[in-house]
Coordinates of C-alpha atoms in Angstrom, one line a residue:
M496 CA -142.5 -227.3 149.1
M497 CA -143.8 -223.6 149.7
K498 CA -144.5 -223.3 145.9
E499 CA -147.7 -220.8 146.3
A500 CA -150.5 -221.4 144.1
K501 CA -151.4 -218.5 143.8
N502 CA -150.9 -216.9 147.4
H503 CA -150.8 -219.3 150.4
R504 CA -148.3 -217.7 152.4
F505 CA -150.3 -216.9 155.1
T506 CA -151.5 -220.3 155.5
R507 CA -148.3 -221.8 155.4
T508 CA -147.0 -219.4 158.4
L509 CA -150.1 -220.3 160.4
L510 CA -149.1 -224.0 160.0
T511 CA -145.9 -223.8 161.3
L512 CA -146.9 -222.0 164.3
V513 CA -149.7 -224.6 165.0
L514 CA -147.2 -227.1 164.7
S515 CA -144.6 -225.4 166.8
L516 CA -147.6 -225.0 169.4
S517 CA -148.4 -228.4 169.4
L518 CA -144.5 -229.4 169.8
L519 CA -144.8 -227.0 173.2
L520 CA -147.8 -228.5 174.7
T521 CA -146.6 -231.7 174.5
F522 CA -143.9 -230.7 177.7
L523 CA -146.6 -229.3 179.6
P524 CA -148.6 -231.4 182.0
T525 CA -152.1 -231.8 181.4
A526 CA -155.1 -233.6 182.9
A527 CA -157.2 -234.1 180.1
K528 CA -157.4 -237.8 178.7
A529 CA -155.8 -238.5 175.1
A530 CA -158.9 -238.9 172.6
D531 CA -159.0 -242.5 171.3
R532 CA -159.2 -242.0 167.5
G533 CA -159.4 -245.7 166.6
A534 CA -157.3 -247.3 163.8
W535 CA -154.9 -244.9 162.3
A536 CA -156.1 -243.6 158.6
P537 CA -155.0 -241.1 155.9
N538 CA -156.3 -237.8 155.5
V539 CA -157.5 -237.3 159.3
S540 CA -156.5 -234.4 161.5
Y541 CA -154.9 -235.3 164.9
A542 CA -154.4 -233.4 167.8
V543 CA -151.8 -233.9 170.4
N544 CA -152.5 -236.9 172.9
D545 CA -154.8 -238.2 170.5
T546 CA -154.2 -242.1 170.0
V547 CA -154.7 -244.4 167.6
T548 CA -154.1 -248.1 166.8
Y549 CA -151.6 -249.1 163.8
N550 CA -150.8 -253.1 163.3
G551 CA -152.6 -253.8 166.8
T552 CA -150.2 -251.2 168.5
T553 CA -151.5 -247.8 170.3
Y554 CA -149.7 -244.4 169.5
K555 CA -149.8 -241.4 171.2
C556 CA -150.1 -237.8 168.9
I557 CA -147.1 -235.7 169.6
Q558 CA -147.3 -233.4 167.1
G559 CA -150.9 -232.1 165.2
H560 CA -150.9 -232.9 161.9
T561 CA -153.2 -234.1 159.1
S562 CA -152.4 -237.4 158.2
L563 CA -151.1 -238.6 154.4
V564 CA -150.3 -242.1 153.0
G565 CA -146.6 -243.1 153.9
W566 CA -146.9 -241.2 157.3
E567 CA -148.0 -244.3 159.0
P568 CA -147.3 -244.3 163.0
P569 CA -144.1 -246.2 163.0
I570 CA -142.6 -244.5 160.1
V571 CA -142.8 -241.1 161.5
P572 CA -141.8 -240.8 165.2
A573 CA -141.5 -237.4 165.4
L574 CA -145.3 -237.8 165.3
W575 CA -146.2 -240.6 167.1
S576 CA -144.8 -242.1 170.3
T577 CA -145.5 -245.5 171.2
V578 CA -148.0 -246.1 174.1
Q579 CA -146.4 -248.4 176.5
G580 CA -148.7 -251.7 177.3
G581 CA -151.1 -250.3 174.4
G582 CA -151.0 -253.8 172.5
S583 CA -148.3 -256.3 172.1
G584 CA -149.6 -256.8 168.1
D585 CA -152.2 -257.9 165.9
T586 CA -153.7 -261.2 166.8
T587 CA -157.0 -260.9 164.9
V588 CA -157.2 -263.3 161.9
P589 CA -158.4 -262.2 158.2
S590 CA -161.6 -263.7 157.1
A591 CA -161.4 -266.9 154.8
P592 CA -161.3 -266.2 151.2
S593 CA -164.7 -267.0 149.6
N594 CA -165.6 -268.2 146.2
L595 CA -162.4 -269.8 145.1
R596 CA -163.0 -270.9 141.1
V597 CA -160.9 -271.8 138.2
T598 CA -160.6 -269.3 135.2
A599 CA -158.3 -271.5 133.2
T600 CA -156.8 -274.8 132.7
T601 CA -154.2 -276.5 130.5
S602 CA -152.7 -280.2 130.7
S603 CA -149.8 -278.8 133.0
S604 CA -151.4 -275.6 135.0
V605 CA -154.5 -274.2 136.7
T606 CA -155.2 -270.6 137.3
L607 CA -157.3 -269.9 140.3
T608 CA -159.2 -266.9 141.5
W609 CA -161.0 -265.7 144.7
N610 CA -163.1 -263.2 146.6
A611 CA -160.7 -260.7 148.9
S612 CA -160.6 -261.4 152.6
T613 CA -161.2 -258.6 155.1
D614 CA -159.2 -258.0 158.2
N615 CA -159.0 -255.6 161.5
V616 CA -156.3 -253.9 160.0
A617 CA -155.4 -254.9 156.5
V618 CA -154.6 -258.4 154.6
T619 CA -151.2 -258.5 152.6
G620 CA -151.4 -261.6 151.1
Y621 CA -152.6 -264.8 150.2
D622 CA -150.9 -268.5 150.3
V623 CA -152.4 -271.0 147.8
Y624 CA -152.2 -274.5 148.8
R625 CA -152.5 -277.8 146.5
G626 CA -153.5 -280.6 149.1
T627 CA -151.3 -279.5 152.1
T628 CA -148.4 -278.5 149.9
L629 CA -148.0 -274.6 149.8
A630 CA -148.0 -274.2 145.8
G631 CA -147.2 -270.3 146.1
S632 CA -148.3 -266.7 147.5
T633 CA -149.5 -263.7 146.3
S634 CA -149.2 -260.3 147.5
N635 CA -150.1 -256.4 147.1
G636 CA -154.0 -257.3 146.2
V637 CA -153.5 -259.7 144.0
L638 CA -156.5 -262.6 144.2
T639 CA -155.4 -265.0 141.0
F640 CA -152.6 -267.6 141.1
T641 CA -151.4 -269.8 138.3
N642 CA -149.8 -273.2 139.6
S643 CA -147.8 -274.3 136.7
G644 CA -146.3 -277.9 136.4
L645 CA -148.9 -280.0 137.0
S646 CA -149.6 -283.3 135.2
G647 CA -152.2 -284.0 132.5
S648 CA -155.7 -285.5 133.2
T649 CA -154.9 -285.1 137.1
T650 CA -157.3 -284.0 139.4
Y651 CA -155.6 -281.5 142.4
S652 CA -157.4 -279.8 145.2
F653 CA -156.9 -276.4 146.4
T654 CA -157.4 -274.2 149.1
V655 CA -156.2 -270.5 149.9
K656 CA -155.8 -268.6 153.5
A657 CA -155.4 -265.0 153.7
K658 CA -152.5 -263.6 156.0
D659 CA -151.8 -259.9 157.5
A660 CA -148.9 -258.3 158.5
A661 CA -148.8 -259.6 162.2
G662 CA -148.8 -263.0 160.7
N663 CA -152.1 -264.3 161.4
S664 CA -153.6 -266.8 158.5
S665 CA -157.1 -267.3 158.0
A666 CA -159.2 -270.5 158.0
A667 CA -158.6 -272.1 154.6
S668 CA -161.4 -271.3 151.9
T669 CA -163.7 -274.3 150.8
A670 CA -161.5 -277.0 148.8
L671 CA -161.6 -276.8 144.9
S672 CA -161.0 -279.8 143.2
V673 CA -159.8 -279.1 139.5
T674 CA -158.4 -281.8 136.7
T675 CA -155.9 -280.6 134.4
L676 CA -156.7 -281.3 130.5
A677 CA -155.4 -284.3 128.9
P678 CA -151.6 -283.7 127.8
S679 CA -151.6 -281.5 124.2
V680 CA -151.1 -283.7 121.2
D681 CA -148.8 -280.5 120.2
Q682 CA -144.8 -281.3 120.3
T683 CA -143.9 -278.7 117.9
A684 CA -141.4 -276.1 119.3
P685 CA -141.7 -272.4 118.6
S686 CA -139.2 -270.9 116.0
T687 CA -135.8 -269.5 117.7
P688 CA -136.2 -265.7 118.5
S689 CA -134.2 -263.8 116.0
N690 CA -132.6 -260.1 116.2
F691 CA -132.0 -260.2 119.8
R692 CA -130.7 -256.5 120.7
S693 CA -130.2 -253.9 123.4
T694 CA -132.2 -251.0 123.0
A695 CA -131.2 -248.7 125.9
T696 CA -128.8 -249.3 129.3
T697 CA -128.3 -247.6 132.3
S698 CA -125.5 -248.4 135.4
T699 CA -128.4 -251.1 136.6
S700 CA -130.4 -252.3 133.8
V701 CA -130.5 -253.2 130.4
S702 CA -133.5 -252.8 128.2
L703 CA -133.9 -256.0 125.7
A704 CA -135.8 -256.8 122.7
W705 CA -136.1 -259.4 119.6
N706 CA -138.3 -260.3 116.7
A707 CA -141.4 -262.5 117.4
S708 CA -141.1 -266.1 117.0
T709 CA -143.8 -268.5 115.1
D710 CA -145.3 -271.7 116.4
N711 CA -148.2 -274.2 114.8
V712 CA -150.3 -273.5 117.5
G713 CA -149.4 -269.9 119.2
V714 CA -146.6 -268.1 120.9
S715 CA -147.6 -267.9 124.8
G716 CA -144.7 -266.1 126.1
Y717 CA -140.9 -265.4 126.5
D718 CA -138.1 -266.5 128.9
V719 CA -135.5 -264.2 129.4
Y720 CA -132.0 -265.8 130.1
K721 CA -129.1 -264.0 132.2
G722 CA -126.2 -266.3 131.8
S723 CA -127.6 -270.0 132.8
T724 CA -130.3 -268.0 135.2
L725 CA -133.9 -267.4 134.4
A726 CA -134.2 -263.6 134.9
L727 CA -137.6 -262.5 133.4
S728 CA -140.8 -264.1 131.7
V729 CA -142.8 -261.7 129.3
S730 CA -145.6 -262.2 126.9
G731 CA -144.5 -259.7 124.5
T732 CA -140.9 -259.1 122.8
T733 CA -139.4 -256.7 125.3
A734 CA -137.8 -256.9 128.4
I735 CA -136.2 -254.8 130.9
I736 CA -133.7 -256.1 133.3
T737 CA -132.9 -254.3 136.3
G738 CA -131.2 -254.8 139.5
L739 CA -127.8 -255.3 137.7
S740 CA -124.0 -253.8 138.8
A741 CA -122.8 -250.4 136.8
S742 CA -120.1 -251.0 134.4
T743 CA -120.5 -254.7 134.3
T744 CA -120.8 -257.3 131.2
Y745 CA -123.7 -259.6 131.3
S746 CA -124.6 -262.4 128.7
F747 CA -128.3 -262.6 127.7
T748 CA -130.3 -265.5 125.8
V749 CA -134.3 -265.3 125.1
K750 CA -136.4 -268.7 124.2
A751 CA -139.9 -268.7 123.1
K752 CA -142.9 -271.3 124.6
D753 CA -146.1 -272.3 124.0
A754 CA -149.4 -273.4 125.8
A755 CA -148.3 -277.1 125.4
G756 CA -144.8 -276.3 127.1
N757 CA -142.7 -276.4 124.3
I758 CA -139.8 -274.0 124.4
S759 CA -137.8 -272.8 121.3
S760 CA -133.8 -273.2 121.2
P761 CA -131.8 -270.0 122.8
S762 CA -131.3 -267.1 120.8
S763 CA -128.1 -266.2 119.6
V764 CA -126.3 -264.8 123.2
L765 CA -126.3 -261.1 123.6
S766 CA -123.4 -259.5 125.7
V767 CA -124.3 -256.4 127.1
T768 CA -122.3 -253.6 129.2
T769 CA -123.8 -251.8 131.9
G770 CA -123.1 -247.9 132.2
P771 CA -120.9 -246.4 134.9
T772 CA -122.6 -245.0 137.7
D773 CA -123.9 -241.9 136.7
P774 CA -127.4 -242.0 136.8
G775 CA -130.2 -239.8 135.7
G776 CA -128.3 -238.3 133.4
S777 CA -125.8 -236.4 135.5
G778 CA -122.8 -236.5 133.5
S779 CA -123.9 -233.7 131.5
I780 CA -124.4 -231.7 134.1
P781 CA -121.9 -230.6 137.2
K782 CA -120.6 -233.0 139.8
H783 CA -122.2 -230.7 142.6
T784 CA -125.5 -229.0 141.5
L785 CA -127.4 -225.8 142.0
T786 CA -131.2 -226.5 141.5
G787 CA -133.8 -223.6 141.2
Y788 CA -137.6 -223.7 140.7
W789 CA -138.9 -220.9 138.2
Q790 CA -142.5 -219.5 139.2
N791 CA -144.9 -220.1 136.3
F792 CA -147.4 -217.8 138.3
V793 CA -147.5 -214.5 139.7
N794 CA -147.3 -214.7 144.1
G795 CA -145.1 -211.4 145.4
A796 CA -142.0 -213.0 144.3
T797 CA -139.7 -211.2 141.3
N798 CA -141.3 -212.3 138.0
L799 CA -138.8 -213.5 135.4
K800 CA -138.5 -214.8 132.4
L801 CA -136.7 -217.8 132.1
S802 CA -133.9 -216.0 130.1
A803 CA -133.2 -213.9 133.1
V804 CA -132.2 -217.3 135.2
P805 CA -128.4 -216.5 136.4
S806 CA -125.8 -219.1 135.3
Q807 CA -125.3 -220.4 138.5
Y808 CA -127.9 -222.3 138.5
D809 CA -127.5 -225.7 136.1
I810 CA -130.9 -226.9 136.6
I811 CA -133.8 -224.9 136.3
V812 CA -137.0 -226.9 137.3
V813 CA -140.4 -225.2 136.0
S814 CA -143.2 -225.7 138.2
F815 CA -145.4 -226.7 137.9
A816 CA -147.4 -229.0 135.3
E817 CA -151.1 -229.1 136.0
M818 CA -153.5 -232.3 136.3
D819 CA -155.5 -232.8 133.1
T820 CA -159.2 -233.1 134.5
T821 CA -160.5 -234.5 131.1
K822 CA -158.0 -237.4 130.9
P823 CA -157.1 -239.6 134.1
G824 CA -153.5 -239.5 134.6
G825 CA -152.8 -236.9 131.8
V826 CA -150.9 -233.4 132.7
T827 CA -151.3 -229.7 130.8
F828 CA -149.1 -226.8 130.7
N829 CA -148.8 -223.4 129.3
V830 CA -147.3 -220.4 130.0
D831 CA -149.6 -218.9 133.1
S832 CA -151.9 -216.0 131.6
G833 CA -151.3 -213.9 134.8
L834 CA -147.4 -214.3 134.3
S835 CA -147.6 -213.6 130.6
S836 CA -149.3 -210.4 131.3
A837 CA -146.9 -209.3 134.3
L838 CA -144.0 -210.0 131.5
G839 CA -145.5 -207.7 128.8
G840 CA -147.1 -210.9 127.0
Y841 CA -144.5 -213.8 127.8
T842 CA -145.7 -216.7 125.6
N843 CA -145.3 -220.5 125.2
A844 CA -143.3 -219.6 122.0
N845 CA -141.0 -217.3 124.2
L846 CA -140.5 -220.0 126.8
I847 CA -139.4 -222.7 124.4
S848 CA -136.7 -220.2 122.8
D849 CA -135.3 -219.6 126.2
I850 CA -135.0 -223.3 127.0
S851 CA -133.2 -223.4 124.0
Q852 CA -130.9 -220.4 125.0
K853 CA -130.7 -222.4 128.6
H854 CA -129.5 -225.5 126.8
A855 CA -126.6 -223.4 124.8
Q856 CA -125.5 -222.6 127.9
G857 CA -125.1 -226.2 129.1
K858 CA -128.3 -225.9 131.4
K859 CA -130.7 -228.6 132.0
V860 CA -134.6 -227.3 132.1
I861 CA -137.3 -230.1 133.7
L862 CA -141.2 -229.8 134.2
S863 CA -142.2 -230.1 137.9
V864 CA -145.7 -232.1 138.8
G865 CA -147.0 -231.7 142.0
G866 CA -146.5 -228.3 144.4
E867 CA -148.2 -227.9 147.6
K868 CA -151.4 -228.4 146.3
G869 CA -151.1 -230.2 143.0
N870 CA -151.4 -233.5 142.3
I871 CA -151.9 -236.1 139.2
N872 CA -154.1 -239.0 139.1
L873 CA -152.6 -241.9 139.0
N874 CA -154.9 -244.0 141.0
S875 CA -155.5 -246.4 138.6
A876 CA -152.7 -247.9 136.1
S877 CA -155.0 -248.0 133.1
P878 CA -155.5 -245.7 131.0
N879 CA -153.7 -243.5 133.6
V880 CA -150.1 -244.3 133.1
T881 CA -150.6 -244.4 129.2
N882 CA -152.1 -241.1 129.7
F883 CA -149.5 -239.6 131.7
V884 CA -146.8 -240.8 129.8
D885 CA -148.1 -239.6 126.5
S886 CA -148.9 -236.2 127.5
M887 CA -145.7 -235.6 129.4
Y888 CA -143.4 -236.9 126.6
G889 CA -145.5 -234.3 124.6
L890 CA -144.8 -231.6 126.9
I891 CA -141.0 -232.5 126.5
T892 CA -140.9 -232.5 122.7
Q893 CA -142.8 -229.2 122.7
F894 CA -141.0 -226.8 124.8
G895 CA -137.2 -229.1 124.7
F896 CA -137.6 -230.2 128.7
D897 CA -134.8 -232.5 129.6
G898 CA -136.9 -234.3 132.6
I899 CA -139.5 -234.0 135.1
D900 CA -139.7 -233.3 138.7
I901 CA -141.6 -235.2 141.4
D902 CA -142.8 -232.8 144.1
L903 CA -145.8 -234.5 145.3
E904 CA -147.0 -233.6 148.6
N905 CA -150.5 -235.3 148.9
G906 CA -149.8 -238.8 148.5
M907 CA -148.7 -240.9 145.6
N908 CA -149.2 -244.7 144.0
V909 CA -145.8 -245.9 144.1
A910 CA -146.4 -248.5 141.6
N911 CA -147.9 -246.5 139.0
L912 CA -145.9 -243.5 139.1
T913 CA -143.0 -246.1 138.8
S914 CA -144.1 -247.1 135.9
A915 CA -145.0 -244.0 134.2
V916 CA -141.6 -242.5 134.9
R917 CA -139.7 -245.3 133.7
Q918 CA -142.2 -245.7 130.6
L919 CA -141.4 -242.1 130.1
Q920 CA -137.5 -242.4 130.5
Q921 CA -137.5 -245.2 127.9
K922 CA -139.0 -242.8 125.6
V923 CA -136.8 -239.8 126.4
G924 CA -133.1 -241.7 126.5
S925 CA -130.4 -241.8 128.7
S926 CA -130.5 -238.0 128.8
F927 CA -133.7 -237.9 131.0
I928 CA -133.0 -235.7 134.0
L929 CA -135.1 -237.4 137.3
T930 CA -135.2 -235.1 140.1
M931 CA -137.3 -235.6 143.4
A932 CA -138.6 -233.1 146.3
P933 CA -140.1 -234.5 149.2
Q934 CA -140.8 -232.8 152.3
T935 CA -138.4 -233.3 155.5
I936 CA -141.5 -235.7 157.0
D937 CA -141.2 -238.1 153.8
M938 CA -137.8 -239.2 154.6
Q939 CA -137.9 -240.0 158.3
S940 CA -137.7 -243.6 157.1
A941 CA -136.6 -246.3 154.3
S942 CA -140.6 -247.4 154.2
T943 CA -142.2 -243.8 153.4
S944 CA -143.5 -243.5 149.8
Y945 CA -140.9 -241.5 148.5
M946 CA -138.2 -244.0 149.8
Q947 CA -140.3 -246.4 148.0
L948 CA -140.3 -244.7 144.5
Y949 CA -136.5 -244.0 145.3
T950 CA -135.7 -247.3 145.5
N951 CA -137.7 -248.1 142.5
L952 CA -136.0 -245.4 140.6
K953 CA -132.7 -244.7 141.7
D954 CA -130.8 -245.9 138.7
I955 CA -132.5 -243.1 136.5
T956 CA -132.5 -240.4 139.5
T957 CA -130.2 -237.4 139.3
V958 CA -130.7 -235.7 142.6
I959 CA -133.5 -236.0 145.6
N960 CA -133.9 -232.1 147.1
V961 CA -135.2 -232.7 150.7
Q962 CA -137.0 -229.6 151.5
Y963 CA -135.2 -228.8 154.7
Y964 CA -138.5 -226.6 155.8
N965 CA -142.3 -225.8 156.7
S966 CA -141.0 -228.8 159.2
G967 CA -141.2 -228.0 162.8
C968 CA -139.2 -230.2 164.8
M969 CA -137.8 -233.5 163.0
L970 CA -135.5 -236.5 164.1
G971 CA -132.3 -236.8 163.3
R972 CA -129.9 -240.0 162.6
D973 CA -129.2 -239.6 166.5
G974 CA -133.1 -239.5 167.3
K975 CA -132.8 -236.8 168.7
C976 CA -135.8 -233.7 167.2
Y977 CA -133.9 -230.9 165.8
S978 CA -135.6 -227.5 165.2
Q979 CA -135.4 -226.2 161.3
G980 CA -133.5 -223.0 160.3
T981 CA -130.4 -224.2 161.8
V982 CA -127.1 -225.8 160.5
D983 CA -127.6 -229.2 162.8
F984 CA -131.5 -229.6 161.0
L985 CA -129.8 -229.5 157.7
T986 CA -126.8 -231.6 158.8
A987 CA -128.8 -234.1 161.3
L988 CA -131.8 -234.3 158.5
S989 CA -129.5 -235.2 155.5
D990 CA -127.4 -237.4 157.4
L991 CA -130.5 -239.6 158.3
T992 CA -131.6 -239.7 154.6
L993 CA -127.9 -240.5 153.7
Q994 CA -128.5 -243.9 155.4
W995 CA -130.5 -244.9 152.2
V996 CA -130.0 -242.1 149.5
A997 CA -126.6 -242.1 147.5
P998 CA -124.8 -239.1 148.0
S999 CA -124.6 -238.0 144.9
Q1000 CA -128.0 -238.2 144.9
L1001 CA -129.0 -235.6 147.5
G1002 CA -129.4 -232.3 147.3
I1003 CA -130.2 -229.2 150.7
G1004 CA -133.1 -227.8 150.0
V1005 CA -133.8 -224.4 151.4
P1006 CA -136.0 -221.2 150.7
A1007 CA -134.2 -218.5 149.2
T1008 CA -135.5 -215.6 151.6
S1009 CA -137.8 -215.7 154.6
S1010 CA -140.7 -214.8 152.8
A1011 CA -140.2 -217.9 150.4
A1012 CA -141.5 -220.2 153.1
G1013 CA -143.6 -220.6 156.5
G1014 CA -140.4 -221.6 158.3
G1015 CA -136.8 -222.8 158.1
Y1016 CA -134.7 -220.1 156.3
V1017 CA -131.3 -219.9 156.9
A1018 CA -128.8 -217.5 155.5
P1019 CA -126.9 -218.8 152.4
S1020 CA -123.8 -218.8 154.1
V1021 CA -125.2 -221.3 156.8
V1022 CA -126.3 -223.6 153.5
N1023 CA -122.6 -223.4 152.6
Q1024 CA -121.5 -224.7 156.2
A1025 CA -124.0 -227.7 156.4
V1026 CA -122.6 -228.9 152.6
K1027 CA -119.0 -228.3 154.1
C1028 CA -119.7 -230.5 157.2
L1029 CA -121.6 -233.3 155.4
A1030 CA -118.7 -233.1 152.7
T1031 CA -115.7 -232.8 155.0
G1032 CA -116.6 -233.5 158.5
S1033 CA -115.3 -229.6 159.4
D1034 CA -117.1 -226.6 160.4
C1035 CA -120.1 -228.5 162.0
G1036 CA -122.7 -227.2 164.6
T1037 CA -123.5 -229.3 167.5
Y1038 CA -124.4 -232.4 165.5
K1039 CA -121.5 -234.5 163.7
P1040 CA -122.4 -236.7 160.8
V1041 CA -121.5 -240.8 161.0
A1042 CA -119.4 -239.8 157.9
K1043 CA -117.8 -237.7 155.3
Y1044 CA -119.9 -237.4 151.9
P1045 CA -117.5 -235.6 149.6
D1046 CA -120.0 -236.7 146.5
L1047 CA -123.0 -234.8 148.1
R1048 CA -125.0 -233.7 145.0
G1049 CA -125.4 -230.2 146.2
A1050 CA -128.5 -227.6 147.0
M1051 CA -131.7 -226.6 145.9
T1052 CA -134.0 -223.4 146.5
W1053 CA -137.4 -222.3 146.2
S1054 CA -137.8 -220.0 144.3
I1055 CA -135.1 -218.7 141.6
N1056 CA -137.9 -215.7 141.2
W1057 CA -137.6 -215.3 145.7
D1058 CA -133.7 -215.3 144.9
A1059 CA -134.0 -212.3 142.4
S1060 CA -136.1 -210.3 145.0
S1061 CA -132.8 -210.4 147.0
G1062 CA -130.5 -209.7 144.5
Y1063 CA -129.6 -213.6 143.6
L1064 CA -127.4 -213.8 147.5
L1065 CA -128.5 -217.4 147.4
A1066 CA -127.1 -218.3 144.1
N1067 CA -124.1 -216.0 144.4
T1068 CA -122.9 -217.6 147.7
V1069 CA -124.0 -221.5 147.6
K1070 CA -122.8 -222.2 143.6
P1071 CA -119.3 -220.7 144.0
Y1072 CA -118.7 -222.7 146.9
L1073 CA -120.0 -226.0 145.3
T1074 CA -117.8 -225.5 142.8
T1075 CA -114.5 -225.6 145.2
L1076 CA -115.7 -228.9 146.1
P1077 CA -113.9 -232.0 144.8

């Protein structure tokens, strides 16, 4: 997003010119040979006609760019094309896992671990064999496995094989013989879990809790059942059951278990009804919303106190929280000193008061993390996730923010970010507002990092506002490349994303003025035309969406400050039209 921190308009404009020139060069004949760059990797600058290999296939660069995680060649066809005859698949097998060893045994289970294998592309998982029988598999770099349901005082032989995405399997590891312990004399089951209760619900999830059971030796965990089906096993006294249907009643029970395999009687049956389809606290804001970013820095746009933001904006996104360099995963936020001076001494207390005033007007104010150059450190789960949750919750409590916006443009750890956001939502409650602002390229396929994050969090997501600018030429749903700054770009790219994102969770992101972005500006009337085309199927440009999307969430702009410099032309044009939609 064009969120200057503090002044990068020139850099963005130069980048757009370079991308446009790179695209033009792909159509010019050339006698130069493509530069072979070897295996594709993130954070590498690639030029037009460079070739790379990925999963055994060769690709040619068709737009110069610097690669990021989630921009792998098969995911972004706007940047890479397949080279015919450039490889039919990866045929190299991974190395065999080494140092297979046992870390724990009981009378009915064995826990194994091993050293990681290597591969010419990447190891995607491991298959664990008990004799010739596949006992189970792991993925995502997991190097440990527990085989349960075994007989006591019995010797078993285990081997492990590594595998890659192309289906190649390694040779088996050295066989490991393990003898289970003698059957336990413990035959006492834990007590029945009590005070089984629901602590929160969404349209697709239920949060459960219960009081701890007791046991003569020790409780090892709990099994949560949905009806008669095991839904989740946990070690603590809470569980979140996801993947449920909206407005549906489910019955749950929980059982305690010990290390000897003794299981308690089931708890009392708990009936819980999920909420209606109303993700991300969206019931408290209009069906069709206008979102705008408020700049907490000085960059040439109009400097504004939050109280000056006009009423047309339903969601105000304060940008940005910053990485806490002293606490991994943590974030900080204060009114920028330069902005404070420009506004005659605007303080944190003034901002807190202004947020309260916006709440009285029915508006939502959230805090954004990221921006063009910003990031957060969630590369490790511990202590980073806890630090993020605690620091962000502290800011939400201090300033009165209603939620957060994810605007990470330099890669993300999807698993840790998912865990952090969900934990934060549980602390804040059902009113939590979650928005995302992916770049256009981040929505080119269902496999990108942003799409993985959305899939994990769609039950609590209010809106994804795609940045339809600073994008160059991008592929629409019909596979054609559309130039930014046109109604066809907005509709074709939105239609592509609507294959995977619910219409009620998609917003069209545009720059408020031509000065707000390096490229992709359209007049506010064109934004209305695109919304009308997507919602009603009429007044379209050349591109015709495959369906009508009357529940389209709305629009977003970078930024409210730039909109102020044009007399709020965008807000005064787009919001009135959004209110006419059903």
